[in-house]
Short mmCIF file of C-alpha atoms and ligand atoms in Angstrom, two decimals:
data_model
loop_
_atom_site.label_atom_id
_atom_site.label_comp_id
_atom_site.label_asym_id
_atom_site.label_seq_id
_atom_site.Cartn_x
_atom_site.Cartn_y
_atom_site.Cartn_z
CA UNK A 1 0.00 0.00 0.00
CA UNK A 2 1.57 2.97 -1.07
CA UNK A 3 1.44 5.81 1.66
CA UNK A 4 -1.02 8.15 -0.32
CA UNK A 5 -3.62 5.17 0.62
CA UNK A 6 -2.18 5.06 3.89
CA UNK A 7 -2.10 8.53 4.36
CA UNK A 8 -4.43 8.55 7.45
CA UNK A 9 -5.10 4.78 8.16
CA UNK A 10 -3.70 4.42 11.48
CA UNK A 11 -2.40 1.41 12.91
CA UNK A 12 -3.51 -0.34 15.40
CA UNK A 13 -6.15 -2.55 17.19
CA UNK A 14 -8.77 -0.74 14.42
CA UNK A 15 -9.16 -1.62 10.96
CA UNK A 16 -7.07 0.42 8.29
CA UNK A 17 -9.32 2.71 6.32
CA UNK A 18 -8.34 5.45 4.10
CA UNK A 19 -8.99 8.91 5.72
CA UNK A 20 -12.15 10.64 4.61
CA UNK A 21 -10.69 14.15 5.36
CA UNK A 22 -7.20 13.78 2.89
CA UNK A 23 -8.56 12.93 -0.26
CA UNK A 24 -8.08 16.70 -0.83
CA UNK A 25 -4.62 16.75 -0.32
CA UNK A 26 -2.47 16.02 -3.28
CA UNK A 27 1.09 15.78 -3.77
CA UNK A 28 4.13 16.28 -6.61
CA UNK A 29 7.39 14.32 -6.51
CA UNK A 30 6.68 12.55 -3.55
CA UNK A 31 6.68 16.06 -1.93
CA UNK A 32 3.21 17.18 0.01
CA UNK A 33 1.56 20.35 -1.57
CA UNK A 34 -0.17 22.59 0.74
CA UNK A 35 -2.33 25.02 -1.21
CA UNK A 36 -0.11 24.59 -4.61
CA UNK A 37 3.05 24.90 -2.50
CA UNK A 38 4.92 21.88 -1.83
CA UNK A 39 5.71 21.32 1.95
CA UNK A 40 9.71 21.55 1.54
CA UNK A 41 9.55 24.71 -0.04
CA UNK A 42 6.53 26.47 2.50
CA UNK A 43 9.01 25.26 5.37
CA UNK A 44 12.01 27.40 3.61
CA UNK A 45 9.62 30.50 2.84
CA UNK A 46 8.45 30.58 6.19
CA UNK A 47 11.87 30.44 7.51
CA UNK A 48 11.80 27.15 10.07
CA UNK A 49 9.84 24.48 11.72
CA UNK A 50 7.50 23.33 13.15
CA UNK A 51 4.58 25.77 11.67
CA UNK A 52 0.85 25.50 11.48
CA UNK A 53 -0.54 25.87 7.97
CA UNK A 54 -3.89 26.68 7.00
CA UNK A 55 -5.40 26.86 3.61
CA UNK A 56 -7.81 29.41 2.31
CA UNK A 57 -9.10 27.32 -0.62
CA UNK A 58 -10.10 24.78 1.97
CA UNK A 59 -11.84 27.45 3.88
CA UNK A 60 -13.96 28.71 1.07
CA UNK A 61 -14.82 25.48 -0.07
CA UNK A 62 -15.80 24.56 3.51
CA UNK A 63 -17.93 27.36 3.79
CA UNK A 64 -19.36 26.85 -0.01
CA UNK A 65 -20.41 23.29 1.53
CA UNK A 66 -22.12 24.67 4.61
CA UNK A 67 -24.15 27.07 2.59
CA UNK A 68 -25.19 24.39 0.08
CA UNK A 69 -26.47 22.42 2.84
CA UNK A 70 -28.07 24.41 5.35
CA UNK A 71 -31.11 26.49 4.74
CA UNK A 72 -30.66 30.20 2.95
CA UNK A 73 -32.29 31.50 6.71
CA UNK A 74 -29.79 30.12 8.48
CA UNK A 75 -27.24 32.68 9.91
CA UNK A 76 -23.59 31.41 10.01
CA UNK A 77 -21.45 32.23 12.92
CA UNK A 78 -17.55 31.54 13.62
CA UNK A 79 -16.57 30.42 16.80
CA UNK A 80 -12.82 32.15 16.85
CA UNK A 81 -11.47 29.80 19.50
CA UNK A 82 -11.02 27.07 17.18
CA UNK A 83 -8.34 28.72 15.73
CA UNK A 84 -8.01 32.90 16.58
CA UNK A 85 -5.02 33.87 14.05
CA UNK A 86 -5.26 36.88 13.10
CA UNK A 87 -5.08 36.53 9.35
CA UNK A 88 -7.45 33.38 9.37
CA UNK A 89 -10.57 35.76 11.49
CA UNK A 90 -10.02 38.00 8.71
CA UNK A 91 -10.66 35.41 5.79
CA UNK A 92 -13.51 34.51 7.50
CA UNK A 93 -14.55 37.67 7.94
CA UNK A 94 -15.62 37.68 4.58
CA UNK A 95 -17.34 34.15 4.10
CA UNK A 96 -19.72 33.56 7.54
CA UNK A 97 -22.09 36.00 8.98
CA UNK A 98 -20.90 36.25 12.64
CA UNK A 99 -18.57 35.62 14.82
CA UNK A 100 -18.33 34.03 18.47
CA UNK A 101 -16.06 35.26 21.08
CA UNK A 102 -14.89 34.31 24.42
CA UNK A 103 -12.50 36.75 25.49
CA UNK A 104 -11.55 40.83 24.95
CA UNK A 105 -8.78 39.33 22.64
CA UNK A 106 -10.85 37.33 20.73
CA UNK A 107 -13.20 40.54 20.64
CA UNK A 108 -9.78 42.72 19.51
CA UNK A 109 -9.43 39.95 16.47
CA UNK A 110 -13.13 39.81 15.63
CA UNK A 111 -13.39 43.97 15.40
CA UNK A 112 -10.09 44.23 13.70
CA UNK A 113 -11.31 42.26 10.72
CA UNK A 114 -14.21 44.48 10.04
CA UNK A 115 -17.18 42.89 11.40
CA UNK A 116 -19.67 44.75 12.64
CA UNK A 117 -20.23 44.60 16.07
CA UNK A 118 -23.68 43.91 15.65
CA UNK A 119 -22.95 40.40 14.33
CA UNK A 120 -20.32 39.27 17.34
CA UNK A 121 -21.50 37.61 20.41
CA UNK A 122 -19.67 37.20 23.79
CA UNK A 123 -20.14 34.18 25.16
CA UNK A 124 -18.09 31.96 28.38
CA UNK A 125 -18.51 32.00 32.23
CA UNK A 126 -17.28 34.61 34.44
CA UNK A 127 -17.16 37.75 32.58
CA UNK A 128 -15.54 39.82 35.22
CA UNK A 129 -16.68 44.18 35.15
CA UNK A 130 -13.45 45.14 33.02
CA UNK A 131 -14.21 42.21 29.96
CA UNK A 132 -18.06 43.36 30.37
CA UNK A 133 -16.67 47.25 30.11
CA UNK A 134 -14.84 46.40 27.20
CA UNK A 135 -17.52 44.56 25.33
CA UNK A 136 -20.36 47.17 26.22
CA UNK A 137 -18.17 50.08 24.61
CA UNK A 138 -17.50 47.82 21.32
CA UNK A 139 -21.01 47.47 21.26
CA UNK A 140 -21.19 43.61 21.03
CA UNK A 141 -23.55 41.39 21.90
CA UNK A 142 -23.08 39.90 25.54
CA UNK A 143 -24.46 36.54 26.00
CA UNK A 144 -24.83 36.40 30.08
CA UNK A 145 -24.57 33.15 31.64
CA UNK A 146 -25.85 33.65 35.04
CA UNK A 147 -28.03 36.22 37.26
CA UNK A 148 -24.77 38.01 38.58
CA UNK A 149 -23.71 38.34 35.32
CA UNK A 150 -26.64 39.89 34.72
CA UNK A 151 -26.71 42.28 37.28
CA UNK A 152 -23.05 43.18 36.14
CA UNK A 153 -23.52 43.98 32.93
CA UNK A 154 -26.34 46.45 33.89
CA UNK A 155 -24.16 48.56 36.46
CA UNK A 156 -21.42 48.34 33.65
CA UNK A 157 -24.19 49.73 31.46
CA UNK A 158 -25.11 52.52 33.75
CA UNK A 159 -21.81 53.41 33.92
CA UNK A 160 -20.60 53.81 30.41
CA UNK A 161 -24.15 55.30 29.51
CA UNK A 162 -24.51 52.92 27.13
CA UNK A 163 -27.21 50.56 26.84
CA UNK A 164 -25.50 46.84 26.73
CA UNK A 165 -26.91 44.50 24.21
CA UNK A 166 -27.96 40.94 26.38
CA UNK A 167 -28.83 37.54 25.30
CA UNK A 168 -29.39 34.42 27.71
CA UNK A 169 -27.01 31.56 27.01
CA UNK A 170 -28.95 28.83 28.58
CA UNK A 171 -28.19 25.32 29.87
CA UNK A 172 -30.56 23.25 28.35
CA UNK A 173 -32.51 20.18 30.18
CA UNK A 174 -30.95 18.09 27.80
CA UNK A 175 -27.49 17.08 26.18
CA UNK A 176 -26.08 16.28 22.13
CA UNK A 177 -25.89 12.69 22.83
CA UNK A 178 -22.16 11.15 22.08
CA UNK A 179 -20.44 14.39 21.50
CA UNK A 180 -16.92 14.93 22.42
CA UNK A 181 -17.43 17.40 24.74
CA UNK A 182 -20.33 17.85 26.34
CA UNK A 183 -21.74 21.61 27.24
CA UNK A 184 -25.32 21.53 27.92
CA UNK A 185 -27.55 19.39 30.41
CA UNK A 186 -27.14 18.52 33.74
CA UNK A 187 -25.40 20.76 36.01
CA UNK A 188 -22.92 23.28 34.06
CA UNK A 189 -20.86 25.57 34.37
CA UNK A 190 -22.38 27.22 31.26
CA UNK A 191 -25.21 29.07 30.59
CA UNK A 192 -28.72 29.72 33.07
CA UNK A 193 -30.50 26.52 33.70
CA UNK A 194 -33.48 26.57 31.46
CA UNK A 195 -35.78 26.47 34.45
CA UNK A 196 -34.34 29.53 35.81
CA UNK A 197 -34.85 31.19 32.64
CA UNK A 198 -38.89 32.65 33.09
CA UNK A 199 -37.98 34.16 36.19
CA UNK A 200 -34.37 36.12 35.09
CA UNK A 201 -36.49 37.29 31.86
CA UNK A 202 -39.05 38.76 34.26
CA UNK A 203 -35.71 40.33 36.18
CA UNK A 204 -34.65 41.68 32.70
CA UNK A 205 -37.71 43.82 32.57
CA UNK A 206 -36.59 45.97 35.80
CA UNK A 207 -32.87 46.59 34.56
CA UNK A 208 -31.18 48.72 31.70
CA UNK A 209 -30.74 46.64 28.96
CA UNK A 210 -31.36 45.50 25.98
CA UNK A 211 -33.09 42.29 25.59
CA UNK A 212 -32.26 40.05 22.56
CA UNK A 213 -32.99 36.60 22.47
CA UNK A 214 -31.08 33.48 23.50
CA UNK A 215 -28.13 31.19 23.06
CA UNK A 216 -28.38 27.29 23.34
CA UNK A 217 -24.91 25.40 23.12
CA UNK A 218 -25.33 22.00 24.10
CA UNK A 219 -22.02 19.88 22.51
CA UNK A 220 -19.38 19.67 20.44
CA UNK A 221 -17.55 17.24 18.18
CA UNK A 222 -20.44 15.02 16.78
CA UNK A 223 -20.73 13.41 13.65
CA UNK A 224 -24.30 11.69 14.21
CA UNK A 225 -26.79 14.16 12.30
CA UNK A 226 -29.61 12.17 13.69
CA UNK A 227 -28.61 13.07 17.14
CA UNK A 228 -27.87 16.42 16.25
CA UNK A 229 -31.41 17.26 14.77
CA UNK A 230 -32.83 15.59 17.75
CA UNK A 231 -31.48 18.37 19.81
CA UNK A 232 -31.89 21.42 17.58
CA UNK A 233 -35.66 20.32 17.64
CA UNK A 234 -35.59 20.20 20.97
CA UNK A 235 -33.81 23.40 21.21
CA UNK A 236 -36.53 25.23 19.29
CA UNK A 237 -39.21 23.34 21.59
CA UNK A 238 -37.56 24.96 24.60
CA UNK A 239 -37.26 28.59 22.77
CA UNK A 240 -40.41 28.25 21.87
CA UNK A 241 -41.54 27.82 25.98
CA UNK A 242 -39.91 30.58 26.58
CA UNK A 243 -41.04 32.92 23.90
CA UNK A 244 -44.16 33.83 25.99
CA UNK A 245 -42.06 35.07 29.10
CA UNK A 246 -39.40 37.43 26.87
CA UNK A 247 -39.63 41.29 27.92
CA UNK A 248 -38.89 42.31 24.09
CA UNK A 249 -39.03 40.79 20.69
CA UNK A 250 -36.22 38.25 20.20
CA UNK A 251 -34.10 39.12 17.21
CA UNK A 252 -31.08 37.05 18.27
CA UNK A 253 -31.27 33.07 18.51
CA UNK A 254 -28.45 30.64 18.50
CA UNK A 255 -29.10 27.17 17.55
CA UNK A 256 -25.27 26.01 18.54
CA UNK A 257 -23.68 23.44 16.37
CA UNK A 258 -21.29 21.13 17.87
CA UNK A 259 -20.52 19.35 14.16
CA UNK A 260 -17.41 17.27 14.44
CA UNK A 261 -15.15 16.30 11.75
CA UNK A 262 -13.29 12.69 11.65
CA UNK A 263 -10.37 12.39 12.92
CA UNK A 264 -9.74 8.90 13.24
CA UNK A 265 -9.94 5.73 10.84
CA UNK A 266 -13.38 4.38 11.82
CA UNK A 267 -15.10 8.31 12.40
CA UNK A 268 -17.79 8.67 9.49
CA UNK A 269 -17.61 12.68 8.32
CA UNK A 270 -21.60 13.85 9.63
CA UNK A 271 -24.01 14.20 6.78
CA UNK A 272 -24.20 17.50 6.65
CA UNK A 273 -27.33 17.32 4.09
CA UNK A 274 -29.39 15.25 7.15
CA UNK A 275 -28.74 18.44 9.36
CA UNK A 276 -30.10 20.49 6.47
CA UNK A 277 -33.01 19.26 5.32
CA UNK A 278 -34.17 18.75 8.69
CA UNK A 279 -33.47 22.21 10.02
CA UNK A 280 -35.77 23.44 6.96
CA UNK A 281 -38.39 21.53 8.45
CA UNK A 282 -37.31 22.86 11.89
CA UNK A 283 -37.28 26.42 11.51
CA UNK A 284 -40.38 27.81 10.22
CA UNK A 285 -41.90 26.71 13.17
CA UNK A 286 -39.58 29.17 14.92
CA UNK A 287 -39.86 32.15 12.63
CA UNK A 288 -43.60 32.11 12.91
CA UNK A 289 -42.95 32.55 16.44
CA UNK A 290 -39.82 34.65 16.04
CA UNK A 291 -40.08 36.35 12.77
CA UNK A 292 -36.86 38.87 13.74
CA UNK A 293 -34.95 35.95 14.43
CA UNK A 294 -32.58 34.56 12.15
CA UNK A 295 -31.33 31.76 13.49
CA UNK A 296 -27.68 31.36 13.95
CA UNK A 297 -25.47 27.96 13.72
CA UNK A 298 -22.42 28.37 15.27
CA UNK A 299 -19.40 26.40 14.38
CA UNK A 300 -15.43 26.13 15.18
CA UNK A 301 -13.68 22.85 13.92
CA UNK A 302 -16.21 22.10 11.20
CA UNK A 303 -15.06 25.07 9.32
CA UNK A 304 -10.82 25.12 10.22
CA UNK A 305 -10.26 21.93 11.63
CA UNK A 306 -9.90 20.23 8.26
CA UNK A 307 -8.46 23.12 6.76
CA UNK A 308 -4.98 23.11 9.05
CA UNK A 309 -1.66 20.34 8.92
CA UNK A 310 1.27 20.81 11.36
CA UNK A 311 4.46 20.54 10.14
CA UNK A 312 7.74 19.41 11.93
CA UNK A 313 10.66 17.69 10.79
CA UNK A 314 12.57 14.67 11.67
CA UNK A 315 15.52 15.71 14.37
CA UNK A 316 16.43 12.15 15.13
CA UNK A 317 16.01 8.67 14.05
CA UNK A 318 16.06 6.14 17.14
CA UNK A 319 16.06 2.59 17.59
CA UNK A 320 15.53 1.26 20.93
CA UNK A 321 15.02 -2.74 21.23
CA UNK A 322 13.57 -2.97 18.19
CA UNK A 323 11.18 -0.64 18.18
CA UNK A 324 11.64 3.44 15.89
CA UNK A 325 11.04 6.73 17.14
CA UNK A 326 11.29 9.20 15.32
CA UNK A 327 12.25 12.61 17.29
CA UNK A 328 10.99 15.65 16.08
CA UNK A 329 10.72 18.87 16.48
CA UNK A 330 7.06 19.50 17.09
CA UNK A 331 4.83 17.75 19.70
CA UNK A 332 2.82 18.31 22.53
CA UNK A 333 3.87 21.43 23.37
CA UNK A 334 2.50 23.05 19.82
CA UNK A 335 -0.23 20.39 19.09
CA UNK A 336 -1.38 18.83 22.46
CA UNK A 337 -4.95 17.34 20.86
CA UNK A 338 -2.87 15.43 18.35
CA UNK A 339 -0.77 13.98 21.69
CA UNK A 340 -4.02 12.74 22.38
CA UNK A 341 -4.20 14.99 25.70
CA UNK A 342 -6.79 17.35 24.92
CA UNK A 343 -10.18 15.64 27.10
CA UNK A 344 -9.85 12.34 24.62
CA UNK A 345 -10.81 9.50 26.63
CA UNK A 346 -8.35 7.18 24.72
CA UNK A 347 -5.98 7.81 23.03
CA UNK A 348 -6.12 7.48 19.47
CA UNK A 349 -3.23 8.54 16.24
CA UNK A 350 -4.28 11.73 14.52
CA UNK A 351 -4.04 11.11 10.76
CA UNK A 352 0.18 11.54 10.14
CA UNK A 353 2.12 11.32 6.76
CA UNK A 354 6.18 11.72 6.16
CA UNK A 355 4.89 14.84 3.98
CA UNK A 356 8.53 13.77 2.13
CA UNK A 357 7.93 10.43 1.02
CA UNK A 358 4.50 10.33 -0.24
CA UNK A 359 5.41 8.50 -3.13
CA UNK A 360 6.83 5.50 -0.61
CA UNK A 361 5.30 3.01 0.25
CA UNK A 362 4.53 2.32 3.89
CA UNK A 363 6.71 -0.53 5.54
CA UNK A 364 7.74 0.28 8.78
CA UNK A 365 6.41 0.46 12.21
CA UNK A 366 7.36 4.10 14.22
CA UNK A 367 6.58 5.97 16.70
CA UNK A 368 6.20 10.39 16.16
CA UNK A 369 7.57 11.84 19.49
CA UNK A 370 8.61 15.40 20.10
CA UNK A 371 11.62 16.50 22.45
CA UNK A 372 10.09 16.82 25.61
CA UNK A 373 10.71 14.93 28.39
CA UNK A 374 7.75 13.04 29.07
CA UNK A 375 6.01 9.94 27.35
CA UNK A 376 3.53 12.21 26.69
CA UNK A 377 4.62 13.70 24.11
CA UNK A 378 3.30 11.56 21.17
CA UNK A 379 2.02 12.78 18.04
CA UNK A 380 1.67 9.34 16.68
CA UNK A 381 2.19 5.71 18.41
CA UNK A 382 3.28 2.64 16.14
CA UNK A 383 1.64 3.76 12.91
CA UNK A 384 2.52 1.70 9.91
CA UNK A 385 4.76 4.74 7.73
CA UNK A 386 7.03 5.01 4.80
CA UNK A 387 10.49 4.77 6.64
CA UNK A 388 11.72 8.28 7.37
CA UNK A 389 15.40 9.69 8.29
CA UNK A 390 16.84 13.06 10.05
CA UNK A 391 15.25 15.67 7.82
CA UNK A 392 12.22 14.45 6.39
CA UNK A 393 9.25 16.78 7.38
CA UNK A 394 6.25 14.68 8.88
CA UNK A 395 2.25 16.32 8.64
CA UNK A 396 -0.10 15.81 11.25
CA UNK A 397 -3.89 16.77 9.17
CA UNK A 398 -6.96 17.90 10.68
CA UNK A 399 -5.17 20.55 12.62
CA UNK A 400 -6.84 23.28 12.20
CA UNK A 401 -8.67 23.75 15.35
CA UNK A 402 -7.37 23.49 19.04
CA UNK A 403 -4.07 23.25 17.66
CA UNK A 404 -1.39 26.13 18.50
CA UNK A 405 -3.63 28.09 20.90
CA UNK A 406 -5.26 24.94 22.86
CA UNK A 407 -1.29 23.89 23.86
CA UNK A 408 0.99 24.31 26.21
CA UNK A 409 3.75 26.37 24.46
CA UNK A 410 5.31 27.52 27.18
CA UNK A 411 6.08 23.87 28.32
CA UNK A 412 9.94 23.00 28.58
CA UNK A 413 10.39 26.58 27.02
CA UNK A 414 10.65 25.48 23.73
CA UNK A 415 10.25 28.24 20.49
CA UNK A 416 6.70 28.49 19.54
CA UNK A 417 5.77 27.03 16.42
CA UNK A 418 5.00 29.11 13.38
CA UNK A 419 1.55 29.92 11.89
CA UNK A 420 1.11 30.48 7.74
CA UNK A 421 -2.14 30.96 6.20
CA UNK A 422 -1.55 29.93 2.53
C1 PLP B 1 -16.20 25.91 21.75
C2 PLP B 1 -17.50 26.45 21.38
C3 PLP B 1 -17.91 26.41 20.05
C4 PLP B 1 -17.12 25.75 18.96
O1 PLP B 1 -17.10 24.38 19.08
P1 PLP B 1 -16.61 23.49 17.83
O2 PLP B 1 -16.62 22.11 18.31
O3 PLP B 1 -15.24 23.98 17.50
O4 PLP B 1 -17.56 23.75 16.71
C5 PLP B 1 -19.12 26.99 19.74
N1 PLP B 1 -19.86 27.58 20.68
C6 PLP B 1 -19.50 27.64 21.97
C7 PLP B 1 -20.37 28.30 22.96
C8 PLP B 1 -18.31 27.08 22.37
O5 PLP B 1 -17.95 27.12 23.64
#
């Protein structure tokens, strides 16, 4: 099997399957292109490794997909904590309709690319007064996820003489079944439980602000569109309780999202097409209640994680009782999800290639480490790869979410890795 079948079929106790996600990636002399570039000569324009890079066709055709399948109503958002560089936020800037925040730097990136303010949203626990100061001035929208959030926001309001824009993240009485991570149901740290909703709406009425609508996130990373249209319909059930007890018309709803992408051999990419056709059912029945409303799906990985490879090279080339490592210069330190430490409950290989020897067939058994000193650091364990020596550049794909920022860079004080949008 040569390695471009191989590309992504890790090793292993599961069976070997080509990886959905990489049939997009081609490659020329045995050398990886990313974008039309190929890998060797990227590495020498952007001066060293290990670097992040992210392409912009993939983003475009990402989006094109998303808009093909979802309903014309639907309002897309960007959730820039999947992957906040700078120049990335600004491509995006021109190809979704929002974008989701979590933090005044986040906010900084989101209002330096141009969008209005009108179409960002705060969301994330434990806004303190000064984040809340900065995002009533900007004039974005501030999704408040509990009563003394609420109460802070208004004497921030009062303050600044400025009226702050709300919305109600809530914790819904139910969870996306089988995500990744889940963010909704149960007891949270996010949002107001839905119960307590009625009564802080009736609050809202008293206080200085302005009343928008509502925020429902309930999971992420899940590639079952029947379980995800079970819970946007019972998302737009709950909204639709609720509509009766809102102090103003509701102009702002977010459905969440929580679509995963695959990113191991047996993961099935979600049918994005299910999700659509289902949510054209869904949502008239919420615009007849909400006719301001248009509803917002709000997504991270779906739309960078597939669009993003790390890059490091091969440092050293070990044998040790029979078994090769090869040492690079990346690992978990730049890209701890692909380490397998980012809340996976087992540890499973990222797709990896020697982005150098795609034209070579895989023969040999090795192990991807970086330089730290800990066993953690693992970006692949006993995959079945071409055989690689000191210099040979090795690709870790679907890295374009949780990758640089969602690591611990400053861990054994290592140089940070680069980041290229191509
Ligand atoms: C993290 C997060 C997202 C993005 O999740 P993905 O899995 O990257 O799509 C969206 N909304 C909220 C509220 C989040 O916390």
């Amino acid at each position: 099997m040569s390695q471009a079948e191989m590309i992504a079929a890790s090793e292993g106790q599961e069976a070997e399957a080509r990886h959905p996600a990489l049939s997009s990636y081609a490659a020329r002399d045995g050398c990886l292109l990313i974008g039309e570039t190929p890998v060797t000569q990227l590495a020498e324009r952007i001066g060293r490794t290990p670097f992040y890079a992210y392409d912009r066709v993939k983003l475009d055709t990402r989006i094109a997909l998303l808009r093909k399948h979802l309903p014309m109503t639907i309002a897309l958002h960007y959730a820039v904590k999947a992957n906040p560089m700078p120049a990335v936020v600004q491509h995006l800037r021109g190809l979704v309709d929002g974008f989701d925040i979590a933090s005044p730097l986040e906010m900084q990136v989101a209002l330096d690319s141009g969008m209005s303010p009108r179409h960002i949203s705060f969301a994330g626990p434990g806004k303190q007064p000064w984040e809340l100061r900065q995002a009533v001035a900007a004039g974005v929208l501030v999704e408040v996820e509990s009563e003394t959030e609420v109460s802070r926001l208004a004497e921030v309001g009062e303050a600044l003489g400025i009226r702050p824009r709300v919305a109600i993240r809530i914790n819904p009485d139910f969870q996306l079944k089988a995500s990744g991570m889940r963010m909704g149901g149960g007891a949270q740290q996010f949002g107001v439980d839905a119960e307590r909703v009625p009564q802080l709406l009736g609050e809202l009425r008293g206080l200085d602000l302005s009343f928008e609508g509502f925020h429902v996130f309930a999971g992420s990373q899940n590639l079952h569109a029947e379980l995800i249209v079970e819970t946007q319909e019972k998302t737009v059930e709950l909204l639709l309780r609720l509509a009766q007890h809102c102090p103003a018309e509701v102009t702002h709803v977010n459905l969440g999202g929580g679509f995963g992408i695959p990113y191991f051999p047996n993961d099935k990419p979600l049918e994005l097409a299910r999700v659509g056709e289902a949510l054209a059912e869904l949502l008239p029945r919420l615009t007849a209640e909400m006719p301001k409303a248009r509803p917002i799906i709000e997504l991270g990985r779906f739309i960078v994680g597939e669009a993003g490879v790390y890059i490091c090279r091969v440092i050293d080339r070990k044998v040790s009782r029979g078994e090769v490592f090869l040492v690079t210069d990346g690992g978990l330190h730049h890209h701890l999800a692909a380490s397998g430490n980012f809340g996976q409950r087992i540890r499973r290989n990222y797709p990896v290639a020697v982005a150098t020897k795609m034209d070579v067939p895989s023969e040999e058994t090795a192990s991807v480490v970086g330089p730290l000193c800990t066993p953690l650091d693992l970006l692949a364990d006993k995959m079945t790869l071409p055989r690689a020596e000191v210099g040979d550049l090795i690709a870790v794909f679907q890295s374009g979410a949780y990758g640089l920022t969602a690591s611990p860079t400053a861990f054994l004080s290592h140089p940070q890795p680069a980041e290229a949008l191509v």
